[in-house]
Amino acid sequence: MTSLTKSDMRNAVSQVLKEMKESGVRIADAKKLQTDAVDTMTFFPFLRPASDQIQGTPGTMLKLEGTVQMYYNSAGYYVPIAVYLSGDHPMRPPICKVKPTPEMMVKPNHQHVDIEGIVYLPYLHEWDRRSSVIEMIKKLSDVFSSDPFIFKRPPQQQRPAPAPPS
């Protein structure tokens, strides 16, 4: 994956914000949303912006998806995640999901990540307009360091890769 310049990041996020507006999403603070997204992608260079929806939530959101390096027992692992920022950002906390590949699975009964990959952290419950997406991901990394929430699926439980569209 090639790295993006800050200008490329701003342009990509601007395009997503345009898509959000065109879909009827009211964006409370477009400048803050763009700045936070670009800062997060700068700090975590394997995240990329896209527009997406989560079932049960209103409207299109700005999604930052990719991998973030996290550590367990001094070994680095690239953990696939998606962070969803609503048009109400920064007033509403992001939604963070762990996105296991077919070879991975979420640890059942994990305190901070449910079986669907939705992340639950005190930081998200205490979120206010001064909170940071970068700090939220760092807190998630701290959780992984002490109690990994995703791991390689045992061979007998490997999920087949989705069939390509016909």
CSV table of N, CA and C in Angstrom, one decimal:
chain,number,residue,atom,x,y,z
A,1,MET,N,0.9,-1.2,0.0
A,1,MET,CA,0.0,0.0,0.0
A,1,MET,C,0.9,1.2,0.0
A,2,THR,N,0.7,2.1,-1.0
A,2,THR,CA,1.5,3.3,-1.0
A,2,THR,C,1.0,4.3,0.0
A,3,SER,N,1.9,5.2,0.4
A,3,SER,CA,1.5,6.2,1.4
A,3,SER,C,0.9,7.4,0.6
A,4,LEU,N,0.0,8.0,1.3
A,4,LEU,CA,-0.6,9.2,0.7
A,4,LEU,C,0.0,10.5,1.3
A,5,THR,N,0.1,11.5,0.5
A,5,THR,CA,0.5,12.8,1.0
A,5,THR,C,-0.7,13.4,1.7
A,6,LYS,N,-0.4,14.4,2.5
A,6,LYS,CA,-1.4,15.1,3.3
A,6,LYS,C,-2.4,15.7,2.3
A,7,SER,N,-2.0,16.2,1.2
A,7,SER,CA,-2.9,16.7,0.2
A,7,SER,C,-3.8,15.6,-0.4
A,8,ASP,N,-3.2,14.5,-0.7
A,8,ASP,CA,-4.0,13.3,-1.2
A,8,ASP,C,-5.1,13.0,-0.1
A,9,MET,N,-4.7,12.9,1.2
A,9,MET,CA,-5.6,12.6,2.3
A,9,MET,C,-6.7,13.6,2.3
A,10,ARG,N,-6.4,14.9,2.3
A,10,ARG,CA,-7.4,16.0,2.3
A,10,ARG,C,-8.4,15.8,1.2
A,11,ASN,N,-7.8,15.6,0.0
A,11,ASN,CA,-8.7,15.4,-1.2
A,11,ASN,C,-9.6,14.2,-1.1
A,12,ALA,N,-9.1,13.1,-0.6
A,12,ALA,CA,-9.9,11.9,-0.4
A,12,ALA,C,-11.0,12.1,0.6
A,13,VAL,N,-10.7,12.7,1.7
A,13,VAL,CA,-11.6,13.0,2.8
A,13,VAL,C,-12.7,14.0,2.3
A,14,SER,N,-12.3,15.0,1.5
A,14,SER,CA,-13.2,16.0,1.0
A,14,SER,C,-14.2,15.3,0.0
A,15,GLN,N,-13.7,14.3,-0.7
A,15,GLN,CA,-14.6,13.6,-1.6
A,15,GLN,C,-15.7,12.8,-0.8
A,16,VAL,N,-15.2,12.2,0.3
A,16,VAL,CA,-16.2,11.4,1.1
A,16,VAL,C,-17.2,12.4,1.8
A,17,LEU,N,-16.7,13.5,2.3
A,17,LEU,CA,-17.6,14.5,2.9
A,17,LEU,C,-18.7,15.0,1.8
A,18,LYS,N,-18.2,15.1,0.6
A,18,LYS,CA,-19.2,15.5,-0.5
A,18,LYS,C,-20.2,14.4,-0.7
A,19,GLU,N,-19.8,13.2,-0.7
A,19,GLU,CA,-20.7,12.1,-0.8
A,19,GLU,C,-21.7,12.0,0.4
A,20,MET,N,-21.2,12.3,1.6
A,20,MET,CA,-22.1,12.3,2.7
A,20,MET,C,-23.1,13.4,2.6
A,21,LYS,N,-22.7,14.6,2.2
A,21,LYS,CA,-23.7,15.7,2.0
A,21,LYS,C,-24.7,15.4,0.9
A,22,GLU,N,-24.2,14.8,-0.2
A,22,GLU,CA,-25.1,14.5,-1.3
A,22,GLU,C,-26.1,13.4,-0.9
A,23,SER,N,-25.8,12.6,0.1
A,23,SER,CA,-26.7,11.6,0.6
A,23,SER,C,-27.7,12.1,1.7
A,24,GLY,N,-27.5,13.4,2.0
A,24,GLY,CA,-28.5,14.1,2.9
A,24,GLY,C,-27.9,14.2,4.4
A,25,VAL,N,-26.7,13.8,4.6
A,25,VAL,CA,-26.1,13.9,5.9
A,25,VAL,C,-25.7,15.3,6.2
A,26,ARG,N,-26.2,15.8,7.4
A,26,ARG,CA,-25.8,17.2,7.8
A,26,ARG,C,-24.5,17.0,8.6
A,27,ILE,N,-23.5,17.8,8.1
A,27,ILE,CA,-22.2,17.7,8.8
A,27,ILE,C,-22.0,19.0,9.7
A,28,ALA,N,-21.9,18.7,11.0
A,28,ALA,CA,-21.9,19.8,12.0
A,28,ALA,C,-20.6,20.6,11.8
A,29,ASP,N,-19.5,20.0,11.6
A,29,ASP,CA,-18.2,20.7,11.6
A,29,ASP,C,-17.3,20.0,10.6
A,30,ALA,N,-17.4,20.4,9.3
A,30,ALA,CA,-16.7,19.7,8.2
A,30,ALA,C,-15.2,19.9,8.4
A,31,LYS,N,-14.8,21.1,8.9
A,31,LYS,CA,-13.3,21.3,9.0
A,31,LYS,C,-12.7,20.4,10.1
A,32,LYS,N,-13.4,20.3,11.2
A,32,LYS,CA,-12.9,19.4,12.3
A,32,LYS,C,-12.9,18.0,11.9
A,33,LEU,N,-14.0,17.5,11.2
A,33,LEU,CA,-14.1,16.2,10.7
A,33,LEU,C,-12.9,15.9,9.8
A,34,GLN,N,-12.7,16.8,8.8
A,34,GLN,CA,-11.6,16.5,7.9
A,34,GLN,C,-10.2,16.6,8.6
A,35,THR,N,-10.0,17.5,9.5
A,35,THR,CA,-8.7,17.6,10.2
A,35,THR,C,-8.5,16.3,11.0
A,36,ASP,N,-9.5,15.9,11.8
A,36,ASP,CA,-9.3,14.7,12.6
A,36,ASP,C,-9.1,13.5,11.7
A,37,ALA,N,-9.7,13.3,10.6
A,37,ALA,CA,-9.5,12.2,9.7
A,37,ALA,C,-8.1,12.2,9.1
A,38,VAL,N,-7.6,13.4,8.7
A,38,VAL,CA,-6.3,13.5,8.1
A,38,VAL,C,-5.2,13.2,9.2
A,39,ASP,N,-5.4,13.8,10.3
A,39,ASP,CA,-4.5,13.6,11.4
A,39,ASP,C,-4.4,12.1,11.8
A,40,THR,N,-5.5,11.4,11.8
A,40,THR,CA,-5.6,10.0,12.2
A,40,THR,C,-4.8,9.2,11.1
A,41,MET,N,-5.1,9.5,9.8
A,41,MET,CA,-4.4,8.8,8.7
A,41,MET,C,-2.9,9.1,8.7
A,42,THR,N,-2.5,10.3,9.1
A,42,THR,CA,-1.1,10.6,9.2
A,42,THR,C,-0.4,9.8,10.3
A,43,PHE,N,-1.1,9.7,11.4
A,43,PHE,CA,-0.5,8.9,12.5
A,43,PHE,C,-0.6,7.4,12.3
A,44,PHE,N,-1.6,6.9,11.6
A,44,PHE,CA,-1.8,5.5,11.3
A,44,PHE,C,-1.9,5.4,9.8
A,45,PRO,N,-0.7,5.3,9.1
A,45,PRO,CA,-0.6,5.4,7.7
A,45,PRO,C,-1.3,4.4,6.8
A,46,PHE,N,-1.8,3.3,7.4
A,46,PHE,CA,-2.4,2.2,6.6
A,46,PHE,C,-3.9,2.4,6.7
A,47,LEU,N,-4.5,3.4,7.2
A,47,LEU,CA,-5.9,3.7,7.2
A,47,LEU,C,-6.2,4.5,6.0
A,48,ARG,N,-7.4,4.2,5.3
A,48,ARG,CA,-7.8,4.9,4.2
A,48,ARG,C,-9.3,5.3,4.3
A,49,PRO,N,-9.7,6.5,3.8
A,49,PRO,CA,-11.1,7.0,3.9
A,49,PRO,C,-12.0,6.4,2.9
A,50,ALA,N,-13.2,6.2,3.3
A,50,ALA,CA,-14.3,5.8,2.4
A,50,ALA,C,-15.6,6.2,3.0
A,51,SER,N,-16.7,6.2,2.2
A,51,SER,CA,-18.0,6.5,2.8
A,51,SER,C,-18.7,5.1,3.0
A,52,ASP,N,-19.4,5.0,4.1
A,52,ASP,CA,-20.1,3.7,4.4
A,52,ASP,C,-21.2,3.9,5.3
A,53,GLN,N,-22.0,2.9,5.5
A,53,GLN,CA,-23.1,2.9,6.4
A,53,GLN,C,-23.0,1.7,7.3
A,54,ILE,N,-23.5,1.9,8.6
A,54,ILE,CA,-23.5,0.7,9.5
A,54,ILE,C,-25.0,0.5,9.7
A,55,GLN,N,-25.4,-0.8,9.6
A,55,GLN,CA,-26.8,-1.1,9.8
A,55,GLN,C,-27.2,-0.6,11.2
A,56,GLY,N,-28.4,0.0,11.3
A,56,GLY,CA,-28.9,0.5,12.5
A,56,GLY,C,-28.5,1.9,12.9
A,57,THR,N,-27.7,2.6,12.0
A,57,THR,CA,-27.3,3.9,12.3
A,57,THR,C,-27.8,4.8,11.1
A,58,PRO,N,-28.1,6.0,11.4
A,58,PRO,CA,-28.7,6.9,10.3
A,58,PRO,C,-27.6,7.5,9.5
A,59,GLY,N,-27.7,7.3,8.2
A,59,GLY,CA,-26.9,8.1,7.2
A,59,GLY,C,-25.5,7.5,7.0
A,60,THR,N,-24.9,8.0,5.9
A,60,THR,CA,-23.6,7.7,5.5
A,60,THR,C,-22.6,8.3,6.5
A,61,MET,N,-21.5,7.5,6.7
A,61,MET,CA,-20.4,8.0,7.6
A,61,MET,C,-19.1,8.0,6.9
A,62,LEU,N,-18.1,8.7,7.4
A,62,LEU,CA,-16.8,8.7,7.0
A,62,LEU,C,-16.1,7.5,7.7
A,63,LYS,N,-15.6,6.6,6.9
A,63,LYS,CA,-15.0,5.4,7.4
A,63,LYS,C,-13.5,5.5,7.2
A,64,LEU,N,-12.7,5.2,8.2
A,64,LEU,CA,-11.2,5.1,8.1
A,64,LEU,C,-11.0,3.6,8.3
A,65,GLU,N,-10.5,2.9,7.2
A,65,GLU,CA,-10.4,1.5,7.3
A,65,GLU,C,-9.0,1.1,6.9
A,66,GLY,N,-8.4,0.1,7.5
A,66,GLY,CA,-7.1,-0.5,7.2
A,66,GLY,C,-6.6,-1.2,8.4
A,67,THR,N,-5.3,-1.2,8.5
A,67,THR,CA,-4.6,-1.9,9.6
A,67,THR,C,-3.9,-0.9,10.5
A,68,VAL,N,-3.8,-1.3,11.8
A,68,VAL,CA,-3.1,-0.5,12.8
A,68,VAL,C,-2.1,-1.5,13.5
A,69,GLN,N,-0.9,-1.1,13.6
A,69,GLN,CA,0.1,-2.0,14.2
A,69,GLN,C,-0.1,-1.9,15.8
A,70,MET,N,-0.3,-3.1,16.4
A,70,MET,CA,-0.5,-3.3,17.8
A,70,MET,C,0.5,-4.3,18.3
A,71,TYR,N,0.8,-4.3,19.5
A,71,TYR,CA,1.8,-5.2,20.1
A,71,TYR,C,1.3,-6.1,21.2
A,72,TYR,N,1.8,-7.3,21.2
A,72,TYR,CA,1.5,-8.3,22.2
A,72,TYR,C,2.7,-9.1,22.5
A,73,ASN,N,3.2,-9.1,23.7
A,73,ASN,CA,4.4,-9.8,24.1
A,73,ASN,C,5.6,-9.3,23.2
A,74,SER,N,5.7,-8.0,23.0
A,74,SER,CA,6.7,-7.4,22.2
A,74,SER,C,6.7,-7.7,20.7
A,75,ALA,N,5.7,-8.5,20.2
A,75,ALA,CA,5.6,-8.7,18.8
A,75,ALA,C,4.5,-7.8,18.2
A,76,GLY,N,4.8,-7.3,17.0
A,76,GLY,CA,3.9,-6.4,16.3
A,76,GLY,C,2.9,-7.2,15.4
A,77,TYR,N,1.7,-6.8,15.5
A,77,TYR,CA,0.6,-7.4,14.7
A,77,TYR,C,-0.2,-6.3,14.0
A,78,TYR,N,-0.5,-6.5,12.7
A,78,TYR,CA,-1.3,-5.5,12.0
A,78,TYR,C,-2.8,-5.9,12.2
A,79,VAL,N,-3.5,-5.1,12.9
A,79,VAL,CA,-4.9,-5.5,13.3
A,79,VAL,C,-5.8,-4.7,12.3
A,80,PRO,N,-6.7,-5.4,11.6
A,80,PRO,CA,-7.6,-4.7,10.7
A,80,PRO,C,-8.8,-4.0,11.5
A,81,ILE,N,-9.0,-2.7,11.3
A,81,ILE,CA,-10.0,-2.0,12.0
A,81,ILE,C,-10.7,-1.1,11.0
A,82,ALA,N,-11.9,-0.6,11.4
A,82,ALA,CA,-12.6,0.5,10.7
A,82,ALA,C,-13.1,1.4,11.8
A,83,VAL,N,-12.9,2.7,11.6
A,83,VAL,CA,-13.4,3.7,12.5
A,83,VAL,C,-14.4,4.6,11.7
A,84,TYR,N,-15.6,4.7,12.2
A,84,TYR,CA,-16.7,5.4,11.5
A,84,TYR,C,-17.0,6.7,12.2
A,85,LEU,N,-16.9,7.8,11.5
A,85,LEU,CA,-17.1,9.1,12.0
A,85,LEU,C,-18.4,9.7,11.4
A,86,SER,N,-19.4,10.1,12.2
A,86,SER,CA,-20.7,10.5,11.8
A,86,SER,C,-20.6,12.0,11.4
A,87,GLY,N,-21.6,12.5,10.8
A,87,GLY,CA,-21.7,14.0,10.5
A,87,GLY,C,-21.7,14.8,11.8
A,88,ASP,N,-22.0,14.2,12.9
A,88,ASP,CA,-22.1,14.9,14.2
A,88,ASP,C,-20.7,15.0,14.9
A,89,HIS,N,-19.7,14.4,14.3
A,89,HIS,CA,-18.3,14.4,14.9
A,89,HIS,C,-17.9,15.9,15.0
A,90,PRO,N,-17.3,16.3,16.1
A,90,PRO,CA,-16.8,15.5,17.3
A,90,PRO,C,-17.8,15.4,18.4
A,91,MET,N,-19.0,15.8,18.2
A,91,MET,CA,-20.0,15.7,19.4
A,91,MET,C,-20.4,14.3,19.7
A,92,ARG,N,-20.3,13.4,18.7
A,92,ARG,CA,-20.7,12.0,18.9
A,92,ARG,C,-19.4,11.1,18.8
A,93,PRO,N,-19.3,10.1,19.6
A,93,PRO,CA,-18.1,9.3,19.5
A,93,PRO,C,-18.1,8.5,18.2
A,94,PRO,N,-16.9,8.2,17.7
A,94,PRO,CA,-16.8,7.3,16.6
A,94,PRO,C,-17.3,5.9,17.0
A,95,ILE,N,-17.6,5.1,15.9
A,95,ILE,CA,-17.9,3.7,16.1
A,95,ILE,C,-16.6,3.0,15.6
A,96,CYS,N,-16.1,2.1,16.4
A,96,CYS,CA,-14.9,1.4,16.0
A,96,CYS,C,-15.2,-0.1,15.9
A,97,LYS,N,-14.7,-0.7,14.8
A,97,LYS,CA,-15.0,-2.1,14.6
A,97,LYS,C,-13.6,-2.8,14.2
A,98,VAL,N,-13.4,-4.0,14.8
A,98,VAL,CA,-12.3,-4.8,14.4
A,98,VAL,C,-12.9,-5.6,13.3
A,99,LYS,N,-12.1,-5.7,12.2
A,99,LYS,CA,-12.5,-6.4,10.9
A,99,LYS,C,-11.7,-7.6,10.6
A,100,PRO,N,-11.9,-8.7,11.2
A,100,PRO,CA,-11.1,-9.9,11.0
A,100,PRO,C,-11.1,-10.4,9.6
A,101,THR,N,-9.9,-10.8,9.1
A,101,THR,CA,-9.9,-11.4,7.8
A,101,THR,C,-10.4,-12.8,7.9
A,102,PRO,N,-10.6,-13.5,6.8
A,102,PRO,CA,-11.1,-14.9,6.9
A,102,PRO,C,-10.2,-15.8,7.7
A,103,GLU,N,-9.0,-15.5,7.9
A,103,GLU,CA,-8.1,-16.4,8.7
A,103,GLU,C,-8.1,-16.0,10.1
A,104,MET,N,-8.8,-15.0,10.5
A,104,MET,CA,-8.8,-14.4,11.9
A,104,MET,C,-10.2,-14.6,12.5
A,105,MET,N,-10.2,-14.4,13.8
A,105,MET,CA,-11.5,-14.4,14.5
A,105,MET,C,-11.4,-13.5,15.7
A,106,VAL,N,-12.5,-12.9,16.1
A,106,VAL,CA,-12.6,-12.1,17.3
A,106,VAL,C,-12.7,-13.1,18.5
A,107,LYS,N,-12.0,-12.8,19.5
A,107,LYS,CA,-12.0,-13.6,20.7
A,107,LYS,C,-13.4,-13.6,21.4
A,108,PRO,N,-14.0,-14.7,21.5
A,108,PRO,CA,-15.4,-14.7,22.1
A,108,PRO,C,-15.3,-14.2,23.6
A,109,ASN,N,-16.4,-13.5,24.0
A,109,ASN,CA,-16.6,-13.0,25.3
A,109,ASN,C,-15.5,-12.0,25.8
A,110,HIS,N,-14.9,-11.3,24.8
A,110,HIS,CA,-13.9,-10.3,25.2
A,110,HIS,C,-14.6,-9.1,25.8
A,111,GLN,N,-14.0,-8.5,26.8
A,111,GLN,CA,-14.6,-7.4,27.6
A,111,GLN,C,-14.8,-6.2,26.7
A,112,HIS,N,-13.9,-5.9,25.7
A,112,HIS,CA,-14.0,-4.7,25.0
A,112,HIS,C,-14.4,-4.8,23.5
A,113,VAL,N,-14.5,-6.0,23.0
A,113,VAL,CA,-14.8,-6.2,21.6
A,113,VAL,C,-15.9,-7.3,21.5
A,114,ASP,N,-17.0,-7.0,21.0
A,114,ASP,CA,-18.1,-8.1,20.9
A,114,ASP,C,-17.8,-9.0,19.7
A,115,ILE,N,-18.5,-10.0,19.5
A,115,ILE,CA,-18.3,-11.1,18.5
A,115,ILE,C,-18.4,-10.5,17.1
A,116,GLU,N,-19.2,-9.4,17.0
A,116,GLU,CA,-19.3,-8.7,15.7
A,116,GLU,C,-18.2,-7.7,15.4
A,117,GLY,N,-17.3,-7.6,16.4
A,117,GLY,CA,-16.1,-6.7,16.2
A,117,GLY,C,-16.3,-5.3,16.7
A,118,ILE,N,-17.5,-5.0,17.3
A,118,ILE,CA,-17.8,-3.6,17.8
A,118,ILE,C,-16.9,-3.4,19.1
A,119,VAL,N,-16.2,-2.3,19.1
A,119,VAL,CA,-15.4,-2.0,20.2
A,119,VAL,C,-16.1,-1.2,21.3
A,120,TYR,N,-15.9,-1.6,22.5
A,120,TYR,CA,-16.5,-0.9,23.7
A,120,TYR,C,-15.3,-0.5,24.6
A,121,LEU,N,-15.1,0.8,24.7
A,121,LEU,CA,-14.0,1.3,25.6
A,121,LEU,C,-14.5,2.4,26.5
A,122,PRO,N,-14.1,2.5,27.7
A,122,PRO,CA,-14.5,3.6,28.5
A,122,PRO,C,-14.2,5.0,27.8
A,123,TYR,N,-13.1,5.1,27.1
A,123,TYR,CA,-12.8,6.3,26.4
A,123,TYR,C,-14.0,6.7,25.5
A,124,LEU,N,-14.6,5.8,24.8
A,124,LEU,CA,-15.7,6.1,23.9
A,124,LEU,C,-16.9,6.5,24.7
A,125,HIS,N,-17.2,6.0,25.9
A,125,HIS,CA,-18.3,6.3,26.7
A,125,HIS,C,-18.1,7.7,27.3
A,126,GLU,N,-16.8,8.1,27.5
A,126,GLU,CA,-16.5,9.4,28.1
A,126,GLU,C,-16.2,10.5,27.0
A,127,TRP,N,-16.5,10.1,25.8
A,127,TRP,CA,-16.2,11.0,24.6
A,127,TRP,C,-16.8,12.4,24.8
A,128,ASP,N,-16.0,13.4,24.5
A,128,ASP,CA,-16.5,14.8,24.3
A,128,ASP,C,-15.8,15.4,23.2
A,129,ARG,N,-16.1,16.6,22.8
A,129,ARG,CA,-15.6,17.3,21.6
A,129,ARG,C,-14.1,17.5,21.6
A,130,ARG,N,-13.5,17.3,22.8
A,130,ARG,CA,-12.0,17.4,22.9
A,130,ARG,C,-11.3,16.1,22.7
A,131,SER,N,-12.1,15.0,22.7
A,131,SER,CA,-11.5,13.7,22.5
A,131,SER,C,-10.9,13.5,21.2
A,132,SER,N,-10.1,12.5,21.0
A,132,SER,CA,-9.3,12.3,19.8
A,132,SER,C,-9.4,10.9,19.3
A,133,VAL,N,-9.6,10.8,18.0
A,133,VAL,CA,-9.6,9.5,17.3
A,133,VAL,C,-8.3,8.7,17.5
A,134,ILE,N,-7.2,9.5,17.4
A,134,ILE,CA,-5.9,8.9,17.6
A,134,ILE,C,-5.8,8.3,19.0
A,135,GLU,N,-6.2,9.0,20.0
A,135,GLU,CA,-6.1,8.5,21.4
A,135,GLU,C,-7.0,7.3,21.6
A,136,MET,N,-8.2,7.3,20.9
A,136,MET,CA,-9.1,6.2,21.0
A,136,MET,C,-8.4,4.9,20.4
A,137,ILE,N,-7.7,5.0,19.3
A,137,ILE,CA,-7.0,3.9,18.7
A,137,ILE,C,-5.9,3.5,19.6
A,138,LYS,N,-5.2,4.4,20.2
A,138,LYS,CA,-4.1,4.1,21.1
A,138,LYS,C,-4.7,3.3,22.3
A,139,LYS,N,-5.8,3.7,22.8
A,139,LYS,CA,-6.5,3.0,23.9
A,139,LYS,C,-6.8,1.6,23.5
A,140,LEU,N,-7.3,1.4,22.3
A,140,LEU,CA,-7.6,0.1,21.8
A,140,LEU,C,-6.3,-0.8,21.7
A,141,SER,N,-5.3,-0.2,21.3
A,141,SER,CA,-4.0,-0.8,21.2
A,141,SER,C,-3.5,-1.3,22.6
A,142,ASP,N,-3.7,-0.4,23.6
A,142,ASP,CA,-3.4,-0.8,25.0
A,142,ASP,C,-4.2,-2.0,25.4
A,143,VAL,N,-5.5,-2.1,25.0
A,143,VAL,CA,-6.3,-3.3,25.4
A,143,VAL,C,-5.7,-4.5,24.7
A,144,PHE,N,-5.3,-4.4,23.4
A,144,PHE,CA,-4.7,-5.5,22.7
A,144,PHE,C,-3.5,-6.0,23.3
A,145,SER,N,-2.6,-5.1,23.8
A,145,SER,CA,-1.4,-5.4,24.5
A,145,SER,C,-1.5,-6.3,25.7
A,146,SER,N,-2.6,-6.1,26.4
A,146,SER,CA,-2.9,-6.9,27.6
A,146,SER,C,-3.8,-8.0,27.4
A,147,ASP,N,-4.7,-7.9,26.5
A,147,ASP,CA,-5.7,-9.0,26.3
A,147,ASP,C,-6.1,-9.0,24.8
A,148,PRO,N,-5.4,-9.6,23.9
A,148,PRO,CA,-5.7,-9.6,22.5
A,148,PRO,C,-7.1,-10.0,22.2
A,149,PHE,N,-7.8,-9.2,21.3
A,149,PHE,CA,-9.2,-9.4,21.0
A,149,PHE,C,-9.4,-10.1,19.7
A,150,ILE,N,-8.3,-10.3,19.0
A,150,ILE,CA,-8.4,-11.0,17.7
A,150,ILE,C,-7.2,-11.9,17.5
A,151,PHE,N,-7.4,-13.1,16.9
A,151,PHE,CA,-6.3,-14.0,16.8
A,151,PHE,C,-6.5,-14.9,15.5
A,152,LYS,N,-5.5,-15.6,15.2
A,152,LYS,CA,-5.6,-16.5,14.0
A,152,LYS,C,-6.6,-17.6,14.3
A,153,ARG,N,-7.5,-17.8,13.4
A,153,ARG,CA,-8.5,-18.9,13.5
A,153,ARG,C,-7.8,-20.2,13.4
A,154,PRO,N,-8.3,-21.2,14.3
A,154,PRO,CA,-7.7,-22.5,14.2
A,154,PRO,C,-8.0,-23.1,12.8
A,155,PRO,N,-7.1,-24.0,12.3
A,155,PRO,CA,-7.3,-24.5,10.9
A,155,PRO,C,-8.6,-25.1,10.6
A,156,GLN,N,-9.2,-25.8,11.5
A,156,GLN,CA,-10.5,-26.4,11.2
A,156,GLN,C,-11.6,-25.4,11.1
A,157,GLN,N,-11.4,-24.2,11.6
A,157,GLN,CA,-12.4,-23.2,11.6
A,157,GLN,C,-12.2,-22.1,10.5
A,158,GLN,N,-11.3,-22.3,9.6
A,158,GLN,CA,-11.0,-21.3,8.5
A,158,GLN,C,-12.3,-21.1,7.7
A,159,ARG,N,-12.6,-19.8,7.6
A,159,ARG,CA,-13.8,-19.5,6.8
A,159,ARG,C,-13.3,-19.4,5.3
A,160,PRO,N,-14.1,-19.8,4.4
A,160,PRO,CA,-13.8,-19.7,3.0
A,160,PRO,C,-13.8,-18.2,2.6
A,161,ALA,N,-13.0,-17.8,1.7
A,161,ALA,CA,-13.0,-16.4,1.2
A,161,ALA,C,-14.3,-16.2,0.5
A,162,PRO,N,-14.9,-15.0,0.5
A,162,PRO,CA,-16.1,-14.8,-0.2
A,162,PRO,C,-15.9,-15.0,-1.7
A,163,ALA,N,-16.9,-15.6,-2.4
A,163,ALA,CA,-16.8,-15.8,-3.8
A,163,ALA,C,-16.8,-14.5,-4.6
A,164,PRO,N,-16.0,-14.3,-5.6
A,164,PRO,CA,-16.0,-13.1,-6.4
A,164,PRO,C,-17.4,-12.9,-7.0
A,165,PRO,N,-17.8,-11.6,-7.2
A,165,PRO,CA,-19.0,-11.3,-7.9
A,165,PRO,C,-19.0,-11.9,-9.3
A,166,SER,N,-20.2,-12.4,-9.7
A,166,SER,CA,-20.2,-12.9,-11.1
A,166,SER,C,-20.8,-11.9,-12.1
